[in-house]
mmCIF file of C-alpha atoms and ligand atoms in Angstrom:
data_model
loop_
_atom_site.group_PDB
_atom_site.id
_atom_site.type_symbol
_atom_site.label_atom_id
_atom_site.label_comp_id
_atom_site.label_asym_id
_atom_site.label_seq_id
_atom_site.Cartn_x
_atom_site.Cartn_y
_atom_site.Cartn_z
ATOM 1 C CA UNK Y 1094 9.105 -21.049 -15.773
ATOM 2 C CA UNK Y 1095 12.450 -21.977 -13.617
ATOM 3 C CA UNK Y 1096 14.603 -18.875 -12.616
ATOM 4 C CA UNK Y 1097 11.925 -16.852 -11.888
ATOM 5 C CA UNK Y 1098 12.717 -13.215 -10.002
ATOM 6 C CA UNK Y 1099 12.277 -12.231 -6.943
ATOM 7 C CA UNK Y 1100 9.562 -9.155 -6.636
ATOM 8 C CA UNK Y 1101 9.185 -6.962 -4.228
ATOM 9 C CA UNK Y 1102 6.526 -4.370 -5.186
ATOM 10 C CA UNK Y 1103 5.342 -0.934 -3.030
ATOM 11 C CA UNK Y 1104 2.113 0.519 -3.771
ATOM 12 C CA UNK Y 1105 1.046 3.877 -2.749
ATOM 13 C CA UNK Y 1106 -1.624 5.765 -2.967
ATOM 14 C CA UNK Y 1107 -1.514 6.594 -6.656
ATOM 15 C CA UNK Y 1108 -2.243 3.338 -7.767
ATOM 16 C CA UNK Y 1109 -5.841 3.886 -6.100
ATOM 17 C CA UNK Y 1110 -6.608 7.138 -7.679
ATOM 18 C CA UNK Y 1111 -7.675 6.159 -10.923
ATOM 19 C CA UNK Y 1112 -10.356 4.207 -8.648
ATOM 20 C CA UNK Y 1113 -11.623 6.688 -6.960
ATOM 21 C CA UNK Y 1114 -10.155 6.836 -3.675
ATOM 22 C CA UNK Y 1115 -8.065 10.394 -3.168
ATOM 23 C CA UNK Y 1116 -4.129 10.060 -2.638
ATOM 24 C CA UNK Y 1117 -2.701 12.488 0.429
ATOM 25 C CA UNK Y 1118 -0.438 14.912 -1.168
ATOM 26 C CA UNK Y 1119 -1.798 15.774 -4.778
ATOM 27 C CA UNK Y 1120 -3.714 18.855 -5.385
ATOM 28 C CA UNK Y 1121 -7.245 18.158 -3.599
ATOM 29 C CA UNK Y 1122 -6.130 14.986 -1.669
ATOM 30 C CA UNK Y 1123 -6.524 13.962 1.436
ATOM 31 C CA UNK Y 1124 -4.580 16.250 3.366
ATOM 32 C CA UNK Y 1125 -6.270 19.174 1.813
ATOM 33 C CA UNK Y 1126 -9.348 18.607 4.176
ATOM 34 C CA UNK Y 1127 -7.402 17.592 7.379
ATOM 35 C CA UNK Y 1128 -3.991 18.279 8.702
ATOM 36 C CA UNK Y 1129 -1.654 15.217 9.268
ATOM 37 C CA UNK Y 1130 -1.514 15.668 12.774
ATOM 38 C CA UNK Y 1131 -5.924 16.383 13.136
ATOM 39 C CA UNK Y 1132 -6.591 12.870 12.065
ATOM 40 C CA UNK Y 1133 -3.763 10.034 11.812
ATOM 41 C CA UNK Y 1134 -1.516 10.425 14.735
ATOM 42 C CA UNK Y 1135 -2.278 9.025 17.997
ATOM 43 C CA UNK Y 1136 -2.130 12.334 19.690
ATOM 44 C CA UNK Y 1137 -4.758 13.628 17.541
ATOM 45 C CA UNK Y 1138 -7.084 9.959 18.774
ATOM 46 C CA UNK Y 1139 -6.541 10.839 21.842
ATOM 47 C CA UNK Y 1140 -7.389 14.999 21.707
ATOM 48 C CA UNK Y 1141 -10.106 14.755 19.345
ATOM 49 C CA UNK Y 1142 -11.744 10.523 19.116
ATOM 50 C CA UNK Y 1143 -15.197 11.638 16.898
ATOM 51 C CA UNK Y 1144 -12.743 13.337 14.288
ATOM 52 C CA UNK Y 1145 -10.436 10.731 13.690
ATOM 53 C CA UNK Y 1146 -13.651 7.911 14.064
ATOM 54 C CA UNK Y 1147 -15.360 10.296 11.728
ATOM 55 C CA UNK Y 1148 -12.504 10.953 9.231
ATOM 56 C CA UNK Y 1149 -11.811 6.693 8.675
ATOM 57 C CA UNK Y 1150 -15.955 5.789 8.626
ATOM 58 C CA UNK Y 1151 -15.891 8.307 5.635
ATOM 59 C CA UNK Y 1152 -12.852 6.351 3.468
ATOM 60 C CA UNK Y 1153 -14.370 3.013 5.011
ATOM 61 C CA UNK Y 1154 -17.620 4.171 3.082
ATOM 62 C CA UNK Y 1155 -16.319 5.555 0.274
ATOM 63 C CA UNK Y 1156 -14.256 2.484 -0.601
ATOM 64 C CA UNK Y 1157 -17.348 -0.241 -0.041
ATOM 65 C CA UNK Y 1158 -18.984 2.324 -3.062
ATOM 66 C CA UNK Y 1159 -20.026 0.713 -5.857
ATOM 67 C CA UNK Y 1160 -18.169 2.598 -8.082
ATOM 68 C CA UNK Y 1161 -14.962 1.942 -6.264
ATOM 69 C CA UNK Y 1162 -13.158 -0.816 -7.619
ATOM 70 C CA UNK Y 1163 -10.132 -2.128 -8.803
ATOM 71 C CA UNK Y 1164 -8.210 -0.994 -12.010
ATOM 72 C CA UNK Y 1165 -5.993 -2.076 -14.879
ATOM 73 C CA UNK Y 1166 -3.095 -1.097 -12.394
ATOM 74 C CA UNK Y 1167 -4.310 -3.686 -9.437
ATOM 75 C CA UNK Y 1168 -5.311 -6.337 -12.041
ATOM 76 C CA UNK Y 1169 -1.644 -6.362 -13.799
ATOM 77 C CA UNK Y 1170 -0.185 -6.867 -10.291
ATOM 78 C CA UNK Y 1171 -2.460 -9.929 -9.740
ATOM 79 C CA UNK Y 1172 -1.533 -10.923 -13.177
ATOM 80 C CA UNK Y 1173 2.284 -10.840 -12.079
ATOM 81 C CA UNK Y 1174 1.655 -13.090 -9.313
ATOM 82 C CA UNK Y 1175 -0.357 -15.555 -11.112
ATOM 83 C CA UNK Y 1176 2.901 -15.719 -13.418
ATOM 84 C CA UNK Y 1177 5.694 -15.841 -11.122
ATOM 85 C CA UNK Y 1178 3.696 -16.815 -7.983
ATOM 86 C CA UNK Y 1179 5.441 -16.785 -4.485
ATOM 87 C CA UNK Y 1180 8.638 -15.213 -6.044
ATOM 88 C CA UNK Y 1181 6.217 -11.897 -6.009
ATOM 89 C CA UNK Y 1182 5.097 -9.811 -2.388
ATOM 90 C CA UNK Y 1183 3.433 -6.904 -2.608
ATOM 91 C CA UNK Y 1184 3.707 -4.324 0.265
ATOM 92 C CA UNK Y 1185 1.288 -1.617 0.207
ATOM 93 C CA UNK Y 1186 1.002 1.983 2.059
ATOM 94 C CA UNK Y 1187 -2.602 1.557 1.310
ATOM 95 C CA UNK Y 1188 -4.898 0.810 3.494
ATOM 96 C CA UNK Y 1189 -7.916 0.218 0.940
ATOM 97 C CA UNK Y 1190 -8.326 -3.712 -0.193
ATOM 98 C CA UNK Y 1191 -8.400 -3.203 -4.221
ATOM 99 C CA UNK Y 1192 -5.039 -5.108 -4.255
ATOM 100 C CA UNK Y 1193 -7.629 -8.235 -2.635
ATOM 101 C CA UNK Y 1194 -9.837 -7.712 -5.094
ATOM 102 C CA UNK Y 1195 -8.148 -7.743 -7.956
ATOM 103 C CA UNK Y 1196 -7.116 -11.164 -7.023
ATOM 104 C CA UNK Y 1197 -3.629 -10.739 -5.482
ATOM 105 C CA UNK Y 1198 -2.845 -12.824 -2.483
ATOM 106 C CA UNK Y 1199 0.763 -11.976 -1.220
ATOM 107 C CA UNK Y 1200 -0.010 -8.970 0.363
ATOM 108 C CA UNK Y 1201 1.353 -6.932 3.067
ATOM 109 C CA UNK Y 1202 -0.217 -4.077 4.447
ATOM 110 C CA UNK Y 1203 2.430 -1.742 6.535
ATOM 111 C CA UNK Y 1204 -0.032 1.018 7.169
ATOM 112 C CA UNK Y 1205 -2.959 -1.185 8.172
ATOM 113 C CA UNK Y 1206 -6.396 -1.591 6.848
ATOM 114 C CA UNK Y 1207 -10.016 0.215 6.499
ATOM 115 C CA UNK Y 1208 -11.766 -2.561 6.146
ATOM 116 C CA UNK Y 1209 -10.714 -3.866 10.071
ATOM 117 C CA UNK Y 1210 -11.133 -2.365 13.799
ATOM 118 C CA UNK Y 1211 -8.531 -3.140 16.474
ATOM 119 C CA UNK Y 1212 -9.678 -3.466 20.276
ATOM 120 C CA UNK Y 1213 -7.727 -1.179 22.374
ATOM 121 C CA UNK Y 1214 -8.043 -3.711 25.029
ATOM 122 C CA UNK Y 1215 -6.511 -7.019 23.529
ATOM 123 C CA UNK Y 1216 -4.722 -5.323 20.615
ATOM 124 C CA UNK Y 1217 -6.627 -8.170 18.455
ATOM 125 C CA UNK Y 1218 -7.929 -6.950 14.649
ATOM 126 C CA UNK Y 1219 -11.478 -7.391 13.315
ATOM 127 C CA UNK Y 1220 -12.834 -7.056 9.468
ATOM 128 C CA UNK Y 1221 -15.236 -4.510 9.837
ATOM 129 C CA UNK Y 1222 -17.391 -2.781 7.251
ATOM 130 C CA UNK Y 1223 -20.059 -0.352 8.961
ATOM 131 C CA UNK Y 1224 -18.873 2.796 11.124
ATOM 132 C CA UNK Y 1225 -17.716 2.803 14.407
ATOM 133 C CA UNK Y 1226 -16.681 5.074 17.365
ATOM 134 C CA UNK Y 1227 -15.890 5.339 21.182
ATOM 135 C CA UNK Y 1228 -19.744 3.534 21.891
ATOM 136 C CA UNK Y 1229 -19.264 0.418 19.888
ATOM 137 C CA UNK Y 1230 -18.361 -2.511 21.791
ATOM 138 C CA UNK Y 1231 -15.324 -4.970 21.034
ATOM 139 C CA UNK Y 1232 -16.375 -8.656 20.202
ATOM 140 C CA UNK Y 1233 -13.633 -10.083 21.466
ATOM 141 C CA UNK Y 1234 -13.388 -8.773 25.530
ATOM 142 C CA UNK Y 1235 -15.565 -9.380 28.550
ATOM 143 C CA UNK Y 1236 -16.656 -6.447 29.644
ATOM 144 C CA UNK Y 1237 -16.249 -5.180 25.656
ATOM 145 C CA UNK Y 1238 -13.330 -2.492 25.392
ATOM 146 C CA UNK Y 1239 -13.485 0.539 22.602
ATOM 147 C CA UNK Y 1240 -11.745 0.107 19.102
ATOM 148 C CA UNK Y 1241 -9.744 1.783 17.087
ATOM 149 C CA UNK Y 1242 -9.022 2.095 13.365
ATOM 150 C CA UNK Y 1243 -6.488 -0.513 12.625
ATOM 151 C CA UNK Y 1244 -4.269 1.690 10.920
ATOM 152 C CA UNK Y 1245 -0.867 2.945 11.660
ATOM 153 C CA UNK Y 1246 -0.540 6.041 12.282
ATOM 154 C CA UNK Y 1247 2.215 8.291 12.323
ATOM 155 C CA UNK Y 1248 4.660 8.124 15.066
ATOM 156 C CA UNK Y 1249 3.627 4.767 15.602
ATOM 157 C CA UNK Y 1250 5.726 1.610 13.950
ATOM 158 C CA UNK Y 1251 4.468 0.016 10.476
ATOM 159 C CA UNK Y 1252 3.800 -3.150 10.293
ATOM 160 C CA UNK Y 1253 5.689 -6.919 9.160
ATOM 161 C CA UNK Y 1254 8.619 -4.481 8.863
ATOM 162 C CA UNK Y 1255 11.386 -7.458 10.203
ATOM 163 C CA UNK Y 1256 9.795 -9.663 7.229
ATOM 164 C CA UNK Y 1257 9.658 -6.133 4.321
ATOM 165 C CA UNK Y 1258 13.350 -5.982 4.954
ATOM 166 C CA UNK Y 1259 14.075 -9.513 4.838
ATOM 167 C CA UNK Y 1260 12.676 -9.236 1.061
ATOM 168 C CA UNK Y 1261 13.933 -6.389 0.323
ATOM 169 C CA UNK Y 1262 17.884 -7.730 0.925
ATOM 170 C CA UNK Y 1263 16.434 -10.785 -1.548
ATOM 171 C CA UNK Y 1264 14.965 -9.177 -3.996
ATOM 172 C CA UNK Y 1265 16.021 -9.294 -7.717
ATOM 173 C CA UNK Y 1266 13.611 -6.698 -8.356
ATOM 174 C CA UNK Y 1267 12.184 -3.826 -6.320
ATOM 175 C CA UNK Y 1268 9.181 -1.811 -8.157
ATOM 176 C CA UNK Y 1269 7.635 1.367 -7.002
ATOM 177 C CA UNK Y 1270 4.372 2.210 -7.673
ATOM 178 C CA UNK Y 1271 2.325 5.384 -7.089
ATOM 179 C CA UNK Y 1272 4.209 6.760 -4.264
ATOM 180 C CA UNK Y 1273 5.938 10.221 -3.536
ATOM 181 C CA UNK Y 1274 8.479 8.628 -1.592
ATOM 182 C CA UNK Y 1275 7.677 11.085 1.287
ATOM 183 C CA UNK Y 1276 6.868 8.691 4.048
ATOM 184 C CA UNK Y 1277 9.386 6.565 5.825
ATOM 185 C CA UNK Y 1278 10.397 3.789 6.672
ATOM 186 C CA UNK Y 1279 8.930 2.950 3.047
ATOM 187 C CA UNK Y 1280 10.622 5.759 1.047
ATOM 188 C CA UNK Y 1281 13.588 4.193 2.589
ATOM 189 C CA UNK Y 1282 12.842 0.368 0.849
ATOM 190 C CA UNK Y 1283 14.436 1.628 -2.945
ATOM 191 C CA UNK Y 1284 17.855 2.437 -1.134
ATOM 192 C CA UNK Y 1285 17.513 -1.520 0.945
ATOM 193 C CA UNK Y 1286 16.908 -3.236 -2.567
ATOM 194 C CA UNK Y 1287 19.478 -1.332 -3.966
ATOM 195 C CA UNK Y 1288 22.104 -2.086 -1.888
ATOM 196 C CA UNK Y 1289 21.053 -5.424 -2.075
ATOM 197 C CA UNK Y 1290 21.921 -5.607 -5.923
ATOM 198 C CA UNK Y 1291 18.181 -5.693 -7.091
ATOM 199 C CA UNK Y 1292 17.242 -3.734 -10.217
ATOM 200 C CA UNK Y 1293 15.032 -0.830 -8.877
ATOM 201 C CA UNK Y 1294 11.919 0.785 -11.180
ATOM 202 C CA UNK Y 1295 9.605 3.347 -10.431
ATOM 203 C CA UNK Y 1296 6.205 3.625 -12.211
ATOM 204 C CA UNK Y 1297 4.836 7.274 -11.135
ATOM 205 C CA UNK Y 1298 2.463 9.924 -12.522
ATOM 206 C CA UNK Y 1299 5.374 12.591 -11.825
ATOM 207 C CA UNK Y 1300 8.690 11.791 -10.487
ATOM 208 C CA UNK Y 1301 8.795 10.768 -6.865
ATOM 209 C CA UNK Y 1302 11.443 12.245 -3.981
ATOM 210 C CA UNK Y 1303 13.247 9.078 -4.543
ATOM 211 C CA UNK Y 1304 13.351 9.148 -8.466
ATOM 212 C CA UNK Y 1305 17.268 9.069 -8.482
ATOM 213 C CA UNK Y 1306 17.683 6.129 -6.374
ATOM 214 C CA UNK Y 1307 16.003 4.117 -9.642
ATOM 215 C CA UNK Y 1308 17.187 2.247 -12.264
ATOM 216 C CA UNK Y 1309 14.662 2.774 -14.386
ATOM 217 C CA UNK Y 1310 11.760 5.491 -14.437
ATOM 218 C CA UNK Y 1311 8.662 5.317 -16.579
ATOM 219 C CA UNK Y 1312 6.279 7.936 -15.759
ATOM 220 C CA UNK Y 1313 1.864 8.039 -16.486
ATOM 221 C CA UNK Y 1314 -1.125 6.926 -15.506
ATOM 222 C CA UNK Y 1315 -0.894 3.638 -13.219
ATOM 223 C CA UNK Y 1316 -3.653 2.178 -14.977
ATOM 224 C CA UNK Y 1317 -1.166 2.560 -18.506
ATOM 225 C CA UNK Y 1318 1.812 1.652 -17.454
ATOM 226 C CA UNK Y 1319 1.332 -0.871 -14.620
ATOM 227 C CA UNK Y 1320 0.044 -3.034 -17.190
ATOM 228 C CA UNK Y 1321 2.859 -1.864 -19.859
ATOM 229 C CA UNK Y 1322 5.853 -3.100 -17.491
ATOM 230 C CA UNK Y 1323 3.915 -5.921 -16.152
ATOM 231 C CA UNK Y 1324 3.380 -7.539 -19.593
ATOM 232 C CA UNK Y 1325 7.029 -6.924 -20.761
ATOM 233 C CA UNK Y 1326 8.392 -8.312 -17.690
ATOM 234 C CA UNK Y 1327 6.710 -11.299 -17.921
ATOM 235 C CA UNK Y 1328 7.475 -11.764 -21.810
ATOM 236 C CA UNK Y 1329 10.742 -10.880 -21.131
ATOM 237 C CA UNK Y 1330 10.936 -14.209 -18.515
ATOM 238 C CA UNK Y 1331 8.879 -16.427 -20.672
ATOM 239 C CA UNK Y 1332 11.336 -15.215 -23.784
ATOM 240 C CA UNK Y 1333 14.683 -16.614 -21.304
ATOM 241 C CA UNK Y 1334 12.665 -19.927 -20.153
ATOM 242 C CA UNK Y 1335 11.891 -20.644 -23.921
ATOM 243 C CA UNK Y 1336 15.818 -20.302 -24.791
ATOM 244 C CA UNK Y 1337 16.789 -21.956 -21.828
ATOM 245 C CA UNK Y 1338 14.681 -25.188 -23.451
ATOM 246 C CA UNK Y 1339 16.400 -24.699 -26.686
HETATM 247 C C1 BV8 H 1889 7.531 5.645 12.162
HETATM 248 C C2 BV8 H 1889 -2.055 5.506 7.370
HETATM 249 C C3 BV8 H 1889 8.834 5.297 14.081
HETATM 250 C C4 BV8 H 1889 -2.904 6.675 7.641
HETATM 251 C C5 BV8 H 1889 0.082 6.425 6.847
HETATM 252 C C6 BV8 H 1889 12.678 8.919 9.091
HETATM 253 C C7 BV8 H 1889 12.658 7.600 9.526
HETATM 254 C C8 BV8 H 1889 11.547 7.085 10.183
HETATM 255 C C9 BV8 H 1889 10.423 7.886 10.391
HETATM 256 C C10 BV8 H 1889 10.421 9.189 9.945
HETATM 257 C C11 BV8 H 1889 11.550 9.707 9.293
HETATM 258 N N1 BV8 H 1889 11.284 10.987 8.984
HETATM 259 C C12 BV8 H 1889 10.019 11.294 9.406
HETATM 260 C C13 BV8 H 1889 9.488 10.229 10.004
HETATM 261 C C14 BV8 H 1889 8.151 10.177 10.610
HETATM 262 C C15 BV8 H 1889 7.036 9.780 9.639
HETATM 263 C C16 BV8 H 1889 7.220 10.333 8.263
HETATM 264 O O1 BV8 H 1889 7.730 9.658 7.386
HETATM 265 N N2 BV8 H 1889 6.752 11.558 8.073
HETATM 266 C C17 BV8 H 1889 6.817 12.173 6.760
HETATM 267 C C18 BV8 H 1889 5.534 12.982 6.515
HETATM 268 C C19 BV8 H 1889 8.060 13.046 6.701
HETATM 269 N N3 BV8 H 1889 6.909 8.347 9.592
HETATM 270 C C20 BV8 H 1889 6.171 7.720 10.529
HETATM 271 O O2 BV8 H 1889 5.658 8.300 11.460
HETATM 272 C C21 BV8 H 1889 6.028 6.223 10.407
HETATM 273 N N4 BV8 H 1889 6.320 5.628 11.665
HETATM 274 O O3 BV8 H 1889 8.490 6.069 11.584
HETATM 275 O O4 BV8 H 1889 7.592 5.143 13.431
HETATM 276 C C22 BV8 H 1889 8.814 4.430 15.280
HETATM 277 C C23 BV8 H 1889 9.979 3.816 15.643
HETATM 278 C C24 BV8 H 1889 9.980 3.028 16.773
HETATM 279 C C25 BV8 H 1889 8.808 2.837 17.487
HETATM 280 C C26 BV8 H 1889 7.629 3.450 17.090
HETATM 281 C C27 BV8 H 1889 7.617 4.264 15.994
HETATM 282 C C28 BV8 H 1889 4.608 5.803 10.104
HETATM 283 C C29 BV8 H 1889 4.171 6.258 8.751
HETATM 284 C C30 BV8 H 1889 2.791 5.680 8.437
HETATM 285 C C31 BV8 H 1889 1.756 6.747 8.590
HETATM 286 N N5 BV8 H 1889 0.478 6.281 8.080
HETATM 287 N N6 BV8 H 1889 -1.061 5.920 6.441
HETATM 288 C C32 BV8 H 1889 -3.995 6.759 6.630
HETATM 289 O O5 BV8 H 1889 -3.913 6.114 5.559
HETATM 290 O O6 BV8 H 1889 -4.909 7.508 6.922
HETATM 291 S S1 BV8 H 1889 1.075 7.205 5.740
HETATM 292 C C33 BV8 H 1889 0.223 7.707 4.368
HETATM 293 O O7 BV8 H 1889 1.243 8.200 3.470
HETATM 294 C C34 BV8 H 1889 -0.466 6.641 3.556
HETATM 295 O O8 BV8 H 1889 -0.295 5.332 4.051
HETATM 296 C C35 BV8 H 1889 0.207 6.745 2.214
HETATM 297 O O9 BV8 H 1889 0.227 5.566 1.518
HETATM 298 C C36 BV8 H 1889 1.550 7.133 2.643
HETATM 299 C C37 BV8 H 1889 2.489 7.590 1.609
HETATM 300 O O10 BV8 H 1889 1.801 8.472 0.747
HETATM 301 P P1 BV8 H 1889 1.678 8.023 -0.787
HETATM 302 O O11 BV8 H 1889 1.025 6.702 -0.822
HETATM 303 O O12 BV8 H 1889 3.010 8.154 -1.429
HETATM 304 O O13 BV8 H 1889 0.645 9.063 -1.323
HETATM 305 P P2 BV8 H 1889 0.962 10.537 -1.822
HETATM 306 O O14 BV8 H 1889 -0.342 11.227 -1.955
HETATM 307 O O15 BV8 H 1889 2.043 11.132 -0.979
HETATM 308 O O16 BV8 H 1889 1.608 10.315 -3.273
HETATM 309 C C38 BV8 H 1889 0.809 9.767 -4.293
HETATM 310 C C39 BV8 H 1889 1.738 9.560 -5.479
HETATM 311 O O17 BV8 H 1889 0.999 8.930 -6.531
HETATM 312 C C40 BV8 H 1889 2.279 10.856 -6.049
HETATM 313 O O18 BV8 H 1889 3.663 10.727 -6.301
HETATM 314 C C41 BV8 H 1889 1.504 11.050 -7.358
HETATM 315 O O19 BV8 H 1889 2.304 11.657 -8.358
HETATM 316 C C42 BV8 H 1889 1.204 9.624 -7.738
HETATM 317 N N7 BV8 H 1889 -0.023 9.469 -8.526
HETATM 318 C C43 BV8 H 1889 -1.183 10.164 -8.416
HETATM 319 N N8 BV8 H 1889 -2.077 9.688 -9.315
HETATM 320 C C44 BV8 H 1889 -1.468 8.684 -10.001
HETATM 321 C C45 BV8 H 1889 -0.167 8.530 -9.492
HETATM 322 N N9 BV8 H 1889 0.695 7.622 -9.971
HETATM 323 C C46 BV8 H 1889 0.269 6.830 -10.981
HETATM 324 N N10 BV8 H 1889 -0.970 6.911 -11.519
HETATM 325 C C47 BV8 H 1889 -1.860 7.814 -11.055
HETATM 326 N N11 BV8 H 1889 -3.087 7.893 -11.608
#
């Protein structure tokens, strides 16, 4: 199909919860059993190492479960691309992999990954599935530094943000998916696109802080309406291409 859009997609947590994996704000999320500032800021690394080690092993666990997987939500996504293929990126806040496994390939993640270490000596990333803490050697220095989880924490600068913005200003449209729009610089992205003359859409259980900064709002269960928009968007493109022909 010829005069295909530009997508830029965020993910948040939401999308993941129908999977299994807890968001951060909801009622019994994540931050109901730690406080921001215990577990995922640097400060709290450096005050208290075995809780924050301990607090990622657990959600590096819980996502390798075998019930964890991804859903109808992911799968649409992966559909999308498969469609309309490098014309779509998907930036995630998540730092689980269902996006991967649900077969989408232009990923970004700005908040880092569970799935990956990162020495504290070289700054270099490593896939990593088991636990790890303070004792476990770095493969990658000689004499082995410590690692950390290769996540981004807060205070500390996302990541691929020069190349986010650069699609955001070129984006024809900018979809929002199973955030609450509380965390910046992402709950910042809808006002980039818009001002870059993209159409804006917001698929959210409940509207998000940013809900008025959309064009379009269509509120549920990820795993119902992910697929919903997904599947009219692309009929919608294969619906122009067909009367372009005529
Ligand atoms: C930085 C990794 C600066 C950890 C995370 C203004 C400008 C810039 C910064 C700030 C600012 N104001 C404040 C800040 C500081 C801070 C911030 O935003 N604080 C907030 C709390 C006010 N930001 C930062 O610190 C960022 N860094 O700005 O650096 C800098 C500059 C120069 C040099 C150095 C530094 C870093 C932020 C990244 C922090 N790390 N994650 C981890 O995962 O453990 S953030 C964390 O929140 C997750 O990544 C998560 O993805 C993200 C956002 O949360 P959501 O994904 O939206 O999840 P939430 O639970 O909130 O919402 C879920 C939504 O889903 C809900 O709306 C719900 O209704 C919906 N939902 C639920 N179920 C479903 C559903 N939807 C559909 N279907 C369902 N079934």
């Amino acid at each position: 199909m010829a005069n295909l859009p530009r997508v830029v997609i965020l993910t948040g947590a939401g999308i993941s919860a129908e999977s299994g994996l807890k968001t951060f704000r909801d009622s019994n999320g994540l931050w109901e059993n730690h406080k921001i500032e215990d577990v995922a800021t640097p400060e709290a690394f450096a005050g208290n190492p075995d809780l924050v080690y301990g607090f990622y092993n657990d959600r590096r666990a819980q996502l390798q479960l075998p019930n964890v997987k991804p859903n109808r939500a992911h799968e649409a996504l992966a559909s999308l691309e498969s469609v309309f293929g490098n014309n779509v990126l998907l930036v995630t806040q998540n730092v689980d992999n269902l996006h991967e496994r649900a077969g989408s390939k232009n990923i970004i993640h700005m908040h880092g990954k569970l799935l990956s270490s990162r020495c504290i000596n070289s700054g270099r990333s490593h896939t990593w599935h088991s636990k790890f803490d303070a004792s476990t050697p770095c493969p990658c220095c000689t004499p082995a530094s410590a690692m950390r989880p290769d996540i981004v924490w807060f205070g500390e600068m996302p990541m691929y943000m020069d190349n986010i913005i650069l699609a955001l200003t070129k984006a024809d449209i900018f979809l929002s998916i199973g955030t609450s729009g509380q965390v910046y610089p992402a709950a910042g992205f809808v006002q980039v696109a818009k001002d870059s003359g993209a159409r804006t859409v917001e698929l959210n259980l409940q509207p998000s802080d940013k809900c008025a900064l959309f064009d379009e709002s269509y509120l549920g269960r990820a795993s119902m309406i992910v697929p919903q928009f997904i599947h009219s968007l692309i009929d919608e493109y294969a619906l122009t291409q067909q009367n372009s022909l005529l």
